Coordinates of C-alpha atoms in Angstrom, one line a residue:
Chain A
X109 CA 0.0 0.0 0.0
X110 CA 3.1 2.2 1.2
X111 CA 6.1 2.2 -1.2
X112 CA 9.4 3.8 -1.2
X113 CA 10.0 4.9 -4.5
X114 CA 13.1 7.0 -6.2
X115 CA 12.0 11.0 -6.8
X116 CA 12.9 12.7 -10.2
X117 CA 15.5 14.5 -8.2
X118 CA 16.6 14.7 -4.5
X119 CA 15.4 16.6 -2.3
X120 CA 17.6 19.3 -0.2
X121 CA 16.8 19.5 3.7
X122 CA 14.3 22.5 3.5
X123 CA 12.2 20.7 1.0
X124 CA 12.1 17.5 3.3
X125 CA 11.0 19.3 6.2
X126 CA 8.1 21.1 4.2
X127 CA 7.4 17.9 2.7
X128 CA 7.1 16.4 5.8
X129 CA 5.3 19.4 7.6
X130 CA 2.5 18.5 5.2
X131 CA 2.0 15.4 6.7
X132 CA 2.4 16.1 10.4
X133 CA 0.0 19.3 9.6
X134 CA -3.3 16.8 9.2
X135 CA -2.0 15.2 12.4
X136 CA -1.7 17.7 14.6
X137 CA -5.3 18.7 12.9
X138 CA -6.3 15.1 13.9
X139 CA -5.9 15.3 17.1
X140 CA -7.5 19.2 17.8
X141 CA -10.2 18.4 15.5
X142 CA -10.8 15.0 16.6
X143 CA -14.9 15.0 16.7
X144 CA -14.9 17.3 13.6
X145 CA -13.8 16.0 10.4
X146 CA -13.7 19.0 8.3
X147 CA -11.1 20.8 10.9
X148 CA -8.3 18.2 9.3
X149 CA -9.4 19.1 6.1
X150 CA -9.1 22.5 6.5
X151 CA -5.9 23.0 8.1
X152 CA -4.0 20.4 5.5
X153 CA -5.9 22.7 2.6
X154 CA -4.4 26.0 4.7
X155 CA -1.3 24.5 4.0
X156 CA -1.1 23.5 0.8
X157 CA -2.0 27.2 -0.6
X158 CA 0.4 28.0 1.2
X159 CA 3.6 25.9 -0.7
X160 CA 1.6 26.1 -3.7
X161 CA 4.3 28.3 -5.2
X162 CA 6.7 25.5 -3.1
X163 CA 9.2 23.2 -5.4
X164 CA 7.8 19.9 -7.0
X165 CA 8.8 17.4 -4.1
X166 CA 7.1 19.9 -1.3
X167 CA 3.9 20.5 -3.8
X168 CA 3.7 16.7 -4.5
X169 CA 3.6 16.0 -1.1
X170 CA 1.4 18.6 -0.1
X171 CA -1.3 17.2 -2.7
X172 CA -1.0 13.3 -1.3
X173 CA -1.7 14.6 2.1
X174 CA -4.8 17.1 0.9
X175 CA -6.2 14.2 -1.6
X176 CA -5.8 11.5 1.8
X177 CA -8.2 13.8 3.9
X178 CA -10.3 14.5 1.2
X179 CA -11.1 10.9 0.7
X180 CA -11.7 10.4 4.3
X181 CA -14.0 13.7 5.0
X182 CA -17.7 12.1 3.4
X183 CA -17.5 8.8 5.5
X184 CA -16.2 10.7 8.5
X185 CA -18.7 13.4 8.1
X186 CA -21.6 10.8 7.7
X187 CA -20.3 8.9 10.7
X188 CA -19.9 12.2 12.6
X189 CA -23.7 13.3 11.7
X190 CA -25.3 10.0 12.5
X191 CA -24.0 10.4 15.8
X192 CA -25.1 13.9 16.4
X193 CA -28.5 12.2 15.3
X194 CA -28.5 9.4 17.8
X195 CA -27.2 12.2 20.6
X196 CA -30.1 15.2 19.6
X197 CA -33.1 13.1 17.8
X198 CA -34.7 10.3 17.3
X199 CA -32.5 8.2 15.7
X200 CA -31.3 5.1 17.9
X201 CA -27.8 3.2 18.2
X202 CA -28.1 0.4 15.8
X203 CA -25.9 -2.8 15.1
X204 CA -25.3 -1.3 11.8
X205 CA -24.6 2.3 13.2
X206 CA -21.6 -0.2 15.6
X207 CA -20.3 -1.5 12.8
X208 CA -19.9 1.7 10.7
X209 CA -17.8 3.5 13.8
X210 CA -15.6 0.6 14.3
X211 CA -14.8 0.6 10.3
X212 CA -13.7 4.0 10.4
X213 CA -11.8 3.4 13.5
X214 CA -10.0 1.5 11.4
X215 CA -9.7 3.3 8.3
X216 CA -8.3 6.4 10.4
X217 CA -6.3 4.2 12.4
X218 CA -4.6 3.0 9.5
X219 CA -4.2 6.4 7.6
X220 CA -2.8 7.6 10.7
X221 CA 0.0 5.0 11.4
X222 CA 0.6 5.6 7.7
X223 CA 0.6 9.4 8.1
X224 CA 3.4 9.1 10.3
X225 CA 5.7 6.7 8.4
X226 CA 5.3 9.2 5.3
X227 CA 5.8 12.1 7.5
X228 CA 9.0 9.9 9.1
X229 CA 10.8 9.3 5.8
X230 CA 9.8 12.5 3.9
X231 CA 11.7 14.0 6.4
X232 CA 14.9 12.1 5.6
X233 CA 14.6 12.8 2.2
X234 CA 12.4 9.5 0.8
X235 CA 9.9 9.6 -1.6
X236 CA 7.0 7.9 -0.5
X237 CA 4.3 7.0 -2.5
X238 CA 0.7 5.9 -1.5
X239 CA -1.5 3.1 -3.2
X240 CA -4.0 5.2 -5.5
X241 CA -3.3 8.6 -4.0
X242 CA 0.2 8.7 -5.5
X243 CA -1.5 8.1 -9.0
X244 CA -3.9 10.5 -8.0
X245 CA -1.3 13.2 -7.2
X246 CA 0.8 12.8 -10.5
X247 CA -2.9 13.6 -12.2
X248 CA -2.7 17.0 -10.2
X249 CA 0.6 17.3 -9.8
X250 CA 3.2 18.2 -12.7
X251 CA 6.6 19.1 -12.3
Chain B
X70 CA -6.9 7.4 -15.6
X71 CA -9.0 3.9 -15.8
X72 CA -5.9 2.3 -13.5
X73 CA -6.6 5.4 -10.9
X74 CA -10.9 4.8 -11.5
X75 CA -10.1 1.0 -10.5
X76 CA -8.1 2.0 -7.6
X77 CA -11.0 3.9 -6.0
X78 CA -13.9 1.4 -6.7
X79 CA -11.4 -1.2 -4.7
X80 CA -11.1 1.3 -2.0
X81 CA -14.8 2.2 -1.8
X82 CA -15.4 -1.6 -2.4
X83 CA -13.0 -2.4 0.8
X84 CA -14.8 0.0 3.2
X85 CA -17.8 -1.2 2.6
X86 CA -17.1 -4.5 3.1
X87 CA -15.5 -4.3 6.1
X88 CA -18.5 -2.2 7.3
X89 CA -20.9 -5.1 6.2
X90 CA -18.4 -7.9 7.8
X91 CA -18.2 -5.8 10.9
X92 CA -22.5 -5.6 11.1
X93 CA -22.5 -9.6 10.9
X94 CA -21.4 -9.3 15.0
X95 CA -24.0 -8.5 16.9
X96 CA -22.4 -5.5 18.4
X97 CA -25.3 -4.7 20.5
X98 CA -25.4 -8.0 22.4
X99 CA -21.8 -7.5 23.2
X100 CA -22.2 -4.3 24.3
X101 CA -25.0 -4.6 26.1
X102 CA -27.0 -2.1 24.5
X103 CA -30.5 -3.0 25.1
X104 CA -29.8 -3.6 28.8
X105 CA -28.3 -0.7 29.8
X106 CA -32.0 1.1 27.5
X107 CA -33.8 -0.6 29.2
X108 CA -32.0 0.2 32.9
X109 CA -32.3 3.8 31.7
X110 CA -36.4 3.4 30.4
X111 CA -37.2 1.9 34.0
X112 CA -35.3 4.6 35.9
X113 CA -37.4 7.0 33.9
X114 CA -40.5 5.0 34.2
X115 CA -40.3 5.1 37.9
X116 CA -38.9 8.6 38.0
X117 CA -41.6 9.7 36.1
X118 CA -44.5 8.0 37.7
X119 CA -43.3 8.7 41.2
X120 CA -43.5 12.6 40.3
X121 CA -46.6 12.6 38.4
X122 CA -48.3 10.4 41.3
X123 CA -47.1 12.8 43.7
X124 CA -50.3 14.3 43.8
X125 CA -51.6 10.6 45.8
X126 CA -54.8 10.9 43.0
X127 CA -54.0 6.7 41.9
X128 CA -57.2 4.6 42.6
X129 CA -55.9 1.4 43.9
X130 CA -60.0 0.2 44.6
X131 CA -60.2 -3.5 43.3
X132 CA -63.4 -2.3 42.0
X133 CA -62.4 0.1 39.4
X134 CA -59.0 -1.5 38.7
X135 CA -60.3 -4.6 37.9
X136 CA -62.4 -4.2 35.0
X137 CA -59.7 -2.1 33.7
X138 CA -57.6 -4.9 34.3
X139 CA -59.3 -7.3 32.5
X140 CA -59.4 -5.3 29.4
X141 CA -55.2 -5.3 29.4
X142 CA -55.5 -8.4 29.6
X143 CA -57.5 -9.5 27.4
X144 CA -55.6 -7.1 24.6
X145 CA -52.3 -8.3 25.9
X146 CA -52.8 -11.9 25.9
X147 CA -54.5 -11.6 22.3
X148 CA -51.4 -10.2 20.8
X149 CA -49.0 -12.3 22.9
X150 CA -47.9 -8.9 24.6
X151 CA -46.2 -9.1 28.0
X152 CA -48.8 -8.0 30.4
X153 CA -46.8 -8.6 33.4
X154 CA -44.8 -5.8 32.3
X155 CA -47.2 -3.5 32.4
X156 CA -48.4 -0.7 34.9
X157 CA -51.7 0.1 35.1
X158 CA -52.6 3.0 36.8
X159 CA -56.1 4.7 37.4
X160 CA -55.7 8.1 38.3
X161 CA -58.5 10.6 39.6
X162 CA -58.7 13.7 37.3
X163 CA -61.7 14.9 34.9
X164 CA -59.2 15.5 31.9
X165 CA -59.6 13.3 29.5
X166 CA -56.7 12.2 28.9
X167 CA -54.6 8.3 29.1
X168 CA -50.9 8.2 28.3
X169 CA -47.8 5.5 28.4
X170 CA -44.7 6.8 30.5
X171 CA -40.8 4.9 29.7
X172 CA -41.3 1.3 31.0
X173 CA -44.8 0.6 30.2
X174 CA -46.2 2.7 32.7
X175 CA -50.1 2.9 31.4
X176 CA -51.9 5.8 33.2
X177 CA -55.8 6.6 32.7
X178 CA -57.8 9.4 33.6
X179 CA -61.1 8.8 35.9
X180 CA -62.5 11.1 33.2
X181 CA -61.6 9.4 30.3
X182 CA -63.3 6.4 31.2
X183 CA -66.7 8.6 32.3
X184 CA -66.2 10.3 28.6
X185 CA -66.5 6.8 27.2
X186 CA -69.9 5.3 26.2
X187 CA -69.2 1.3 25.9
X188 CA -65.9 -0.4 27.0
X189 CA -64.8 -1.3 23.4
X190 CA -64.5 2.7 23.3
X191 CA -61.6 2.3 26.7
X192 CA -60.2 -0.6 24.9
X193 CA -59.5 1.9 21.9
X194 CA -57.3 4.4 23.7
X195 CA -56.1 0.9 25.6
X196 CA -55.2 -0.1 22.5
X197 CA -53.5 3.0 21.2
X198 CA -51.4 3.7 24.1
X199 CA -50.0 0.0 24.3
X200 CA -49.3 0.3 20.6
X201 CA -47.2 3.5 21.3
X202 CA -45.6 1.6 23.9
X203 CA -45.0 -1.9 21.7
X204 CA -43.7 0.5 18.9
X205 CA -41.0 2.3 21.5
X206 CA -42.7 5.6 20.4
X207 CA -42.1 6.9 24.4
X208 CA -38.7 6.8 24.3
X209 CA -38.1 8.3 20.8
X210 CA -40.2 11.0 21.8
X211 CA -38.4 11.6 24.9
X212 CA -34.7 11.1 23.0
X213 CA -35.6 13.9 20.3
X214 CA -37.7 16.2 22.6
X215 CA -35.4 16.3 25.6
X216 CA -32.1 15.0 24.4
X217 CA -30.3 11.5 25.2
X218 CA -27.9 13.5 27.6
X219 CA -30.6 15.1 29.8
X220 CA -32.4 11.6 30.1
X221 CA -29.3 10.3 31.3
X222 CA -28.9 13.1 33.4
X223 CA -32.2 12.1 34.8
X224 CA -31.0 9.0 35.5
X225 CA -28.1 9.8 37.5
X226 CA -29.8 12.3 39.4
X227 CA -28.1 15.5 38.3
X228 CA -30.6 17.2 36.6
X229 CA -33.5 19.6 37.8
X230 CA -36.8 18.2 39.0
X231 CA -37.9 21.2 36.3
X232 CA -36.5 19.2 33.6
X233 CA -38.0 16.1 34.9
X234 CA -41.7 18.4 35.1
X235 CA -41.4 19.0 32.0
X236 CA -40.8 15.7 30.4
X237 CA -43.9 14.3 32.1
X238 CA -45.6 16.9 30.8
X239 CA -44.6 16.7 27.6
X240 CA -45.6 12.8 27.5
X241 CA -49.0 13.6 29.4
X242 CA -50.1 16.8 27.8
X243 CA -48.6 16.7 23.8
X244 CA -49.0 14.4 20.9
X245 CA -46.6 12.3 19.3
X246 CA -45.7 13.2 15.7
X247 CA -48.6 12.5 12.4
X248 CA -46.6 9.8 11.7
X249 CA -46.1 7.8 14.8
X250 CA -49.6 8.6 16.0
X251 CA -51.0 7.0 12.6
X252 CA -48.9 3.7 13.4
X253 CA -49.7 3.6 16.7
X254 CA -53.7 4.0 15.7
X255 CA -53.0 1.3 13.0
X256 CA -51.4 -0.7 15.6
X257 CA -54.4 -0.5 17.6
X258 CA -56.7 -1.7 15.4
X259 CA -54.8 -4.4 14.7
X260 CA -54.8 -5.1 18.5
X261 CA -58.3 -4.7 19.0
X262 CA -59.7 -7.1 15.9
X263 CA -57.3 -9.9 17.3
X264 CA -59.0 -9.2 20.7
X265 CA -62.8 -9.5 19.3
X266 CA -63.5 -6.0 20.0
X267 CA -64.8 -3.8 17.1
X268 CA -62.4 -1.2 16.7
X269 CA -65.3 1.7 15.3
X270 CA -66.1 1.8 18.5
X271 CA -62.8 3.4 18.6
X272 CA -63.6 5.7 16.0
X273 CA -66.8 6.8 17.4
X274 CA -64.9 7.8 20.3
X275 CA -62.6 9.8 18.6
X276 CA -65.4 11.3 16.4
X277 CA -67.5 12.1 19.2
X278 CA -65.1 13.5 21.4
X279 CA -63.6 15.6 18.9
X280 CA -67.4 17.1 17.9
X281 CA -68.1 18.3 21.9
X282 CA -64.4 19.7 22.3
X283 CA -64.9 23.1 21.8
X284 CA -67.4 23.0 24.6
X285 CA -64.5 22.4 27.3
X286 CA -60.8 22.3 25.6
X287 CA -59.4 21.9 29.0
X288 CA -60.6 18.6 29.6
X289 CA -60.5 17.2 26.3
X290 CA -56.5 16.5 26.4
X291 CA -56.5 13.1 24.9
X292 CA -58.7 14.4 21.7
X293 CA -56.7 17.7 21.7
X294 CA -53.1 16.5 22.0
X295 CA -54.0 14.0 19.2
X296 CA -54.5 16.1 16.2
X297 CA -57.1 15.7 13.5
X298 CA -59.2 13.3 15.5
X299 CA -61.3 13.8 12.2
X300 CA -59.3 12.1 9.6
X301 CA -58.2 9.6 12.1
X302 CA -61.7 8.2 13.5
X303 CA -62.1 7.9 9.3
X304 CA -58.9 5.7 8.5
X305 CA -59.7 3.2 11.4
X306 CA -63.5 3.5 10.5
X307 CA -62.1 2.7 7.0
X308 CA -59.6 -0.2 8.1
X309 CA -62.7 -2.2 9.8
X310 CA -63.8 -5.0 8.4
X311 CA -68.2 -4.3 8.3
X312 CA -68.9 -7.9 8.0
X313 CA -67.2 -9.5 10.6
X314 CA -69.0 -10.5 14.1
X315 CA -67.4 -9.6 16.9
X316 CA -68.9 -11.9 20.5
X317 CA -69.7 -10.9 23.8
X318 CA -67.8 -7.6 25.2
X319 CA -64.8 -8.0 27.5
X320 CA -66.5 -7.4 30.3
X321 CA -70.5 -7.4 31.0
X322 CA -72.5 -4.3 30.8
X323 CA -72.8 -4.1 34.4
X324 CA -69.4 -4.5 35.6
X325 CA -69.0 -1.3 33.2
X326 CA -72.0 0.6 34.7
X327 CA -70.6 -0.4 38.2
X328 CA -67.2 0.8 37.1
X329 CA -69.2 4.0 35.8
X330 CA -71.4 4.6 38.9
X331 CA -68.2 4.0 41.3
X332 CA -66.8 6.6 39.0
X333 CA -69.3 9.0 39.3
X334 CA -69.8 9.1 43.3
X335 CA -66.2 9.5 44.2
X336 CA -66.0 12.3 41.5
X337 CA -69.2 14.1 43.0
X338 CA -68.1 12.9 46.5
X339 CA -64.6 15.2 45.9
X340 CA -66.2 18.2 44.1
X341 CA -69.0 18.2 47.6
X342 CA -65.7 18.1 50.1
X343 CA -64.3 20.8 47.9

């Protein structure tokens, strides 16, 4: 899912670190905004305007992070409103409603220990390139 | 681009798989989900009760209880519905109004039962009540009213006895949603054909009740809480079935005039102390 992979050039030491800032960005977002989804979203968005203008490893980076918490925001959202629902109407804990928290406990769980091994080797210099979201990024991303 | 498309459907695919494995375990067995409802519904239940009874007005006379009694019964043990878990509780006021509290708590006016011509009429609002009950229409009502974190405040103890006022108002004094009133009316007259008893008497009621109350809104809060009593004594008049024969009533037409005349003297037996 997580691969190592050989840049078109290497990275200096600035460019790592705002490679990796990216990264550790939508964590420290994760953890503030923990019971709001779009808080990660926003503060990973924040900073990728702002190294827009950044060189191609930065920008590349910055879009694999933004494109990872974009994918994440509609089921977190949807599991974040059912449970406002269950809390302020009607609506009543089901075995489905469970099953859905525990699979995005997962999910996030997963992105986050991924999160931090990208943010870990980005810093060193290392390319790393996500399943899907690197493809994704070289759509968005040109040199 | 159809490499990246494929990529996404797996992804998508994979969430919602796991989702659909992880609903297979029955999450709310293991978490003891129902239990610790139910814990909550008969703290409530008792809660409730114990502050709208506070007033000492239950009449615990084997006289009037009993027919009332039978009538449960009979409507419970028709629908294979759990009578021993439910409360009965005659109450002297000249609303009227009858009303389910959390854990099947079944309270009925002194005046509802004077307002009522046969007891097929009683067995209607029975009926209704026991349907909003079976259908867990209390607690929804009291979880989007009031708020699952209030409740549980009740619970514990830590909020106002103004909140708690208020929630037994709410379930004595206003109506459940269109929706929920329609299933639970539905509900009913499923109850009451299983039961032998002809549900338009059930209608009448509703019908007659709702052409006297502008006479005296103030005790007509069964028929005013319920909204459009109207359109609903003609969609149960409608779901009856003309050609079937219901037997002898539930219980004899003197028990009822006894339960009537009891009624009636300890109502004009207050008004004369007052």
């Amino acid at each position: 899912m997580i691969s190592s992979e050989q840049f078109i050039y290497q990275p200096g030491e600035h460019e790592a670190e705002k490679a990796s800032n990216s990264y550790l960005m939508s964590l420290i977002a994760l953890i503030a905004g923990l019971p709001f989804p779009i808080v990660n979203l926003f503060a990973t968005l924040i900073f990728y305007f702002g190294n827009r203008k950044g060189t191609y490893f930065v920008r590349w980076h910055c879009t694999q992070a933004l494109l990872s918490q974009l994918s994440v925001l509609p089921f977190n959202s949807f599991g974040f409103w059912w449970t406002i629902s269950i809390i302020f109407s009607s609506e009543t804990i089901t075995n489905n409603y469970i099953a859905y928290i525990f699979t995005l406990i997962i999910f996030n769980v997963a992105e986050f220990i991924a999160t931090i091994y990208t943010a870990i080797s980005t810093r060193k210099g290392t390319h790393v390139a996500w399943w899907f979201y690197s493809d994704l990024t070289n759509l968005f991303c040109r040199p | 681009m159809k490499k990246i498309l494929f990529q996404a459907v797996i992804i998508i695919s994979l969430i919602f798989t796991v989702w659909f494995a992880l609903s297979r375990i029955d999450w709310m067995k293991i978490f003891k989900v129902e239990q610790i409802t139910n814990k909550t519904e008969k703290k409530l239940g008792d809660l409730f009760w114990e502050l709208y009874n506070n007033s000492g007005k239950e009449i615990k006379n084997e006289e009037a209880v009993r027919p009332l009694d039978s009538i449960l019964t009979k409507i419970c043990v028709s629908n294979t519905i759990d009578k021993s878990q439910v409360k009965l509780h005659l109450v002297q006021s000249d609303e009227i109004n009858a009303f389910a509290l959390p854990n099947r708590h079944l309270v009925i006016n002194t005046g509802l039962i004077l307002a009522a011509e046969d007891e097929a009429e009683l067995a209607g609002v029975i009926s209704h009540e026991i349907a909003h009950m079976e259908l867990n229409h209390v607690m929804k009502k009291l979880v989007k009213e009031v708020g699952l974190s209030v409740l549980i405040s009740m619970t514990t103890g830590s909020s106002s006895s103004e909140q708690v006022k208020e929630a037994v108002k709410l379930l004595s004094s206003s109506a459940y949603d269109r929706n929920l009133e329609k299933e639970a009316d539905i509900k009913a007259v499923d109850y009451l054909k299983k039961s032998n008893i002809n549900p338009v008497h059930f209608a009448n009621f509703l019908s007659r009740l709702s052409d006297k109350e502008p006479a005296g809104i103030k005790y007509f809060s069964w028929i005013s809480t319920h909204p459009d009593s109207k359109e609903r004594a003609e969609y149960i008049t409608a779901l009856c079935n003309k050609n079937t024969e219901y037997p002898q009533p539930v219980i004899s037409r003197q028990t009822w005039d006894t339960l009537r005349q009891y009624l009636t003297e300890k109502k004009d037996k207050i008004k004369f102390d007052e």
